[in-house]
XYZ file of C-alpha atoms in Angstrom:
347
model
C 62.282 54.767 77.216
C 60.403 55.104 80.568
C 62.447 52.355 81.984
C 65.785 54.118 80.878
C 64.743 57.312 82.588
C 63.726 55.479 85.666
C 67.217 53.783 85.663
C 68.959 57.198 85.278
C 66.826 58.745 88.044
C 67.628 55.742 90.252
C 71.310 56.054 89.603
C 71.101 59.762 90.351
C 69.440 59.191 93.662
C 71.998 56.534 94.559
C 74.954 58.793 93.799
C 73.327 61.523 95.807
C 73.087 59.200 98.740
C 76.608 58.114 98.461
C 77.666 61.886 98.336
C 75.739 62.562 101.439
C 77.586 59.769 103.192
C 80.946 61.169 102.608
C 82.852 62.175 105.713
C 85.289 64.962 106.175
C 87.933 65.932 108.585
C 88.156 69.513 109.791
C 91.148 71.457 110.802
C 91.390 74.928 112.528
C 94.179 77.464 111.821
C 94.257 80.462 113.969
C 96.207 83.697 114.636
C 96.487 85.938 117.791
C 98.549 89.030 118.547
C 99.643 88.426 122.069
C 100.355 92.030 122.776
C 103.719 92.252 124.463
C 104.259 88.797 125.906
C 107.551 89.620 127.612
C 109.234 87.755 130.301
C 110.897 89.640 133.371
C 114.471 89.105 132.231
C 116.509 91.691 130.111
C 117.548 90.405 126.632
C 120.900 91.851 125.635
C 120.469 94.463 122.852
C 116.737 94.619 123.082
C 114.693 97.508 124.204
C 112.664 95.482 126.739
C 113.168 97.779 129.747
C 109.491 98.642 130.088
C 108.878 95.007 130.818
C 111.304 94.602 133.709
C 110.396 94.897 137.500
C 112.189 98.226 137.630
C 110.782 99.416 134.255
C 107.841 101.844 133.724
C 105.347 98.927 133.490
C 106.518 97.387 136.859
C 106.510 94.087 135.030
C 106.799 91.174 137.538
C 106.376 87.551 138.037
C 102.719 87.992 139.189
C 101.825 89.955 135.972
C 103.848 87.785 133.744
C 102.283 84.505 134.941
C 98.762 85.980 134.843
C 99.532 87.045 131.225
C 100.652 83.467 130.335
C 97.533 81.971 131.869
C 95.283 84.521 130.074
C 96.885 83.866 126.702
C 96.879 80.091 127.180
C 93.166 80.234 127.864
C 92.430 81.969 124.699
C 94.743 79.842 122.568
C 93.349 76.686 123.912
C 89.800 77.687 123.031
C 90.658 78.834 119.449
C 88.835 76.528 117.027
C 86.659 74.853 119.771
C 83.396 76.421 118.515
C 83.491 73.876 115.620
C 86.090 71.505 117.014
C 85.223 70.926 120.765
C 87.975 69.137 122.760
C 90.331 69.555 119.712
C 90.812 73.280 118.902
C 93.345 74.627 116.408
C 95.940 72.406 114.698
C 98.171 75.476 114.032
C 98.169 79.085 115.570
C 100.377 81.875 114.493
C 101.214 84.403 117.100
C 102.974 87.845 117.194
C 104.530 90.083 119.845
C 106.272 87.405 121.864
C 109.654 88.163 123.231
C 111.688 85.001 122.933
C 111.686 81.190 123.114
C 111.726 81.370 126.967
C 108.323 83.092 126.943
C 106.991 80.696 124.474
C 108.235 77.724 126.524
C 106.454 79.049 129.535
C 103.332 79.609 127.473
C 103.063 75.996 126.100
C 103.832 74.765 129.482
C 100.593 76.355 130.771
C 98.076 73.554 131.747
C 95.516 74.614 129.147
C 98.143 74.089 126.232
C 100.095 71.413 127.938
C 97.361 68.968 127.971
C 96.980 69.466 124.130
C 100.898 68.903 123.750
C 101.291 72.091 121.973
C 104.838 72.917 120.663
C 106.169 75.936 118.928
C 108.517 76.988 116.031
C 110.388 80.236 116.656
C 113.335 82.069 115.169
C 114.851 84.995 117.034
C 114.510 88.069 114.913
C 116.152 91.452 114.634
C 113.329 93.590 115.849
C 114.950 96.318 118.248
C 111.884 96.298 120.666
C 112.381 92.530 120.996
C 109.313 91.180 119.773
C 108.918 88.133 117.410
C 106.286 85.907 115.576
C 106.058 82.216 116.303
C 104.007 79.239 115.144
C 102.245 77.024 117.778
C 101.083 73.610 116.700
C 99.543 70.429 117.845
C 102.085 67.685 116.907
C 99.196 65.074 116.514
C 97.850 67.207 113.596
C 100.728 69.121 112.051
C 104.311 68.006 111.362
C 106.795 70.800 110.674
C 109.651 69.852 108.421
C 111.443 73.184 107.500
C 111.501 76.638 108.948
C 113.242 79.941 108.173
C 112.944 83.711 108.775
C 112.775 85.723 105.626
C 114.001 89.224 106.513
C 112.061 92.362 105.891
C 114.172 94.418 103.571
C 113.744 98.214 103.590
C 113.853 99.716 100.160
C 116.141 101.579 99.342
C 118.327 99.329 101.412
C 118.870 100.615 104.939
C 120.567 98.195 107.190
C 119.809 100.324 110.319
C 116.004 99.620 109.808
C 115.491 96.422 111.767
C 111.949 94.923 112.140
C 110.147 91.656 112.105
C 110.722 89.251 109.411
C 108.345 86.718 107.805
C 108.527 83.326 109.823
C 108.004 80.647 107.417
C 107.080 77.119 108.501
C 106.703 74.161 105.998
C 105.236 70.759 106.940
C 102.274 68.450 106.577
C 98.762 68.813 107.645
C 96.182 66.195 106.898
C 98.706 64.594 104.528
C 98.984 67.651 102.362
C 102.224 69.749 102.100
C 101.510 73.184 103.546
C 103.485 76.494 104.276
C 102.504 78.914 106.914
C 103.922 82.413 106.723
C 103.451 84.291 110.018
C 103.699 88.143 109.817
C 103.693 91.320 111.879
C 103.919 94.116 109.406
C 105.303 97.548 110.370
C 103.108 99.736 112.549
C 100.693 102.577 111.313
C 103.338 105.056 112.738
C 105.775 103.761 109.960
C 103.469 104.843 107.064
C 101.711 102.875 104.354
C 104.877 102.537 102.240
C 106.454 100.199 104.774
C 103.641 97.870 104.863
C 103.213 97.872 101.090
C 106.803 96.799 100.969
C 105.998 93.894 103.301
C 103.045 92.903 101.126
C 105.328 92.949 98.029
C 107.964 90.989 99.774
C 105.555 88.298 101.149
C 104.000 87.900 97.635
C 107.481 87.218 96.148
C 108.158 84.725 98.882
C 104.817 83.023 98.369
C 105.216 83.000 94.498
C 108.730 81.417 94.847
C 107.348 78.564 97.089
C 104.385 77.852 94.604
C 106.869 77.888 91.556
C 108.920 75.117 93.185
C 105.924 73.151 94.318
C 102.512 74.085 92.813
C 100.767 71.527 95.057
C 102.136 73.234 98.126
C 99.194 75.066 100.142
C 100.189 78.423 101.323
C 98.587 80.248 104.282
C 99.730 83.941 105.054
C 98.521 85.096 108.487
C 99.444 87.970 110.816
C 98.874 91.325 112.170
C 99.192 93.317 109.005
C 98.478 96.618 110.635
C 96.270 97.240 107.551
C 92.732 96.409 106.645
C 91.948 94.019 103.870
C 91.272 96.877 101.379
C 94.475 98.714 102.060
C 97.148 98.622 99.289
C 99.414 96.357 101.200
C 96.910 93.600 101.185
C 94.745 94.218 98.231
C 97.376 95.407 95.715
C 100.848 94.240 96.807
C 99.947 90.796 98.180
C 97.017 90.674 95.781
C 94.540 89.148 98.291
C 91.051 89.277 96.642
C 87.635 89.696 98.350
C 85.794 87.292 96.078
C 86.797 83.686 95.443
C 85.832 83.814 91.708
C 88.236 86.676 91.112
C 91.234 84.876 92.651
C 93.693 84.127 89.783
C 96.653 81.894 89.830
C 99.008 84.511 91.331
C 96.560 85.826 93.851
C 95.246 84.970 97.314
C 91.845 84.840 98.807
C 91.105 87.212 101.760
C 87.770 86.075 103.493
C 88.004 88.919 106.107
C 87.410 91.719 103.675
C 83.556 91.248 103.629
C 83.397 90.661 107.481
C 84.901 94.177 107.917
C 83.084 96.049 105.033
C 79.708 94.203 104.973
C 79.327 93.170 108.660
C 81.246 95.863 110.380
C 83.222 93.485 112.530
C 86.920 93.792 113.292
C 89.752 92.682 115.572
C 90.989 96.061 116.841
C 88.958 98.784 118.153
C 90.336 102.330 117.971
C 88.159 105.467 118.890
C 85.130 103.428 118.513
C 85.953 102.246 115.126
C 86.712 98.730 114.117
C 89.793 97.732 112.035
C 90.563 94.200 110.926
C 94.374 94.086 110.988
C 94.538 90.347 111.986
C 93.993 88.294 108.829
C 94.561 84.772 107.399
C 94.671 84.523 103.642
C 94.991 81.489 101.453
C 96.484 80.333 98.037
C 94.286 79.356 95.167
C 94.793 75.640 95.579
C 92.986 75.937 98.901
C 89.796 77.066 97.267
C 86.758 75.495 95.520
C 85.670 77.709 92.715
C 82.522 77.788 90.440
C 80.433 75.596 92.722
C 83.033 72.843 92.905
C 83.023 70.647 96.153
C 86.344 68.969 95.714
C 87.646 68.046 99.191
C 90.132 65.476 98.095
C 92.817 67.875 99.368
C 92.545 70.504 101.997
C 90.180 73.356 101.119
C 89.032 76.568 102.871
C 85.579 76.220 104.510
C 84.862 78.948 107.030
C 86.379 81.845 108.867
C 85.432 83.686 112.021
C 86.663 86.232 114.604
C 86.982 84.456 117.919
C 84.670 86.074 120.425
C 84.194 85.495 124.176
C 82.585 87.864 126.756
C 85.665 87.765 128.904
C 87.743 89.474 126.099
C 85.748 92.650 126.669
C 85.629 95.236 129.390
C 82.285 94.949 131.139
C 82.504 98.100 133.346
C 84.419 101.436 133.912
C 85.799 103.956 131.539
C 86.748 101.324 128.963
C 83.388 99.451 128.974
C 82.824 97.721 125.624
C 86.413 97.867 124.593
C 88.668 94.885 124.291
C 90.127 94.008 127.680
C 93.968 94.355 127.294
C 96.752 93.685 129.800
C 97.152 97.303 130.696
C 95.555 100.692 129.646
C 96.845 104.196 130.439
C 99.541 102.557 132.766
C 96.925 100.626 134.736
C 97.305 96.804 134.923
C 93.897 95.313 134.011
C 94.976 91.779 134.122
C 93.368 91.414 130.501
C 94.322 89.600 127.336
C 95.334 91.667 124.208
C 94.306 94.868 122.331
C 93.481 92.354 119.358
C 90.848 89.711 118.854
C 92.029 86.382 117.498
C 90.916 84.947 114.188
C 90.527 81.384 112.888
C 89.807 79.777 109.570
C 88.565 76.016 109.009
C 89.870 73.667 106.454
C 88.119 70.524 105.183
C 89.395 67.432 103.645
C 87.435 64.258 102.606
C 88.187 61.242 104.584
C 89.390 58.264 102.485
């Protein structure tokens, strides 16, 4: 009997040693609201007059290319806290005017050396801002993309705003869908964002119904906090992994805001966390499982750098945005970026 238990103990130690020798690949997925990345050329039918040389913002080549440089600095550093010299495989962005601005963005040296590309579909937003997906082609391969329109209910064809950019492809050998969002503003009222949450859930559910193995990641500037109805009820994005059901999603940002008091947008001295990345159940390990045979959620964080904050003057301590009160600050955005990390076991 003693020999038998010694044999079992020996096998257990051996299995534990093998488990410790497992190697994993890590992938970063980010999101960043670029806060009005407009070029200096008028787009027909778009209300972009503020961002023209003769407009109220006196937007010109100097300001535009400084903005591009600043944006590319942040985007190139996303994910490098855990993946130095690699950064993010995929980054959703919002508030970009058009493909021309995106081309200028990925041609900035910081992104060009990574070979970053983008997926963009021109949307109906009257102000002219769209969502896009930047990606590293060495890590993510897009296969299909479409823009799912936001539909006002009851139907109103005059209400035109950002749709839901949906990009499907392959990451780490897994089929994955990214849905990039910029939900209606706070000025529009909660009802409009709740509609967005409901419509994105229908989209997500239909994708999973056709392919249950498809991983789905919804990201964006939701203009709501994790506990607001659009996210918690309509999208059904849960705070705790163990409470995520088959038709739900997991929202790791909930506890960062409510428990740690951290956010991505500072207004009147109070943090909101509007910028979120939420994941489908098949990206989760539940009940203590450590199954990384396919991509699984690992960590999430708000991207922080000292240069993203004002260090002096009347706005000291605030996020350093491009302009404030009509003054050009040569800053970044009024939002902080967010990033999640995924793990997959190496074969």
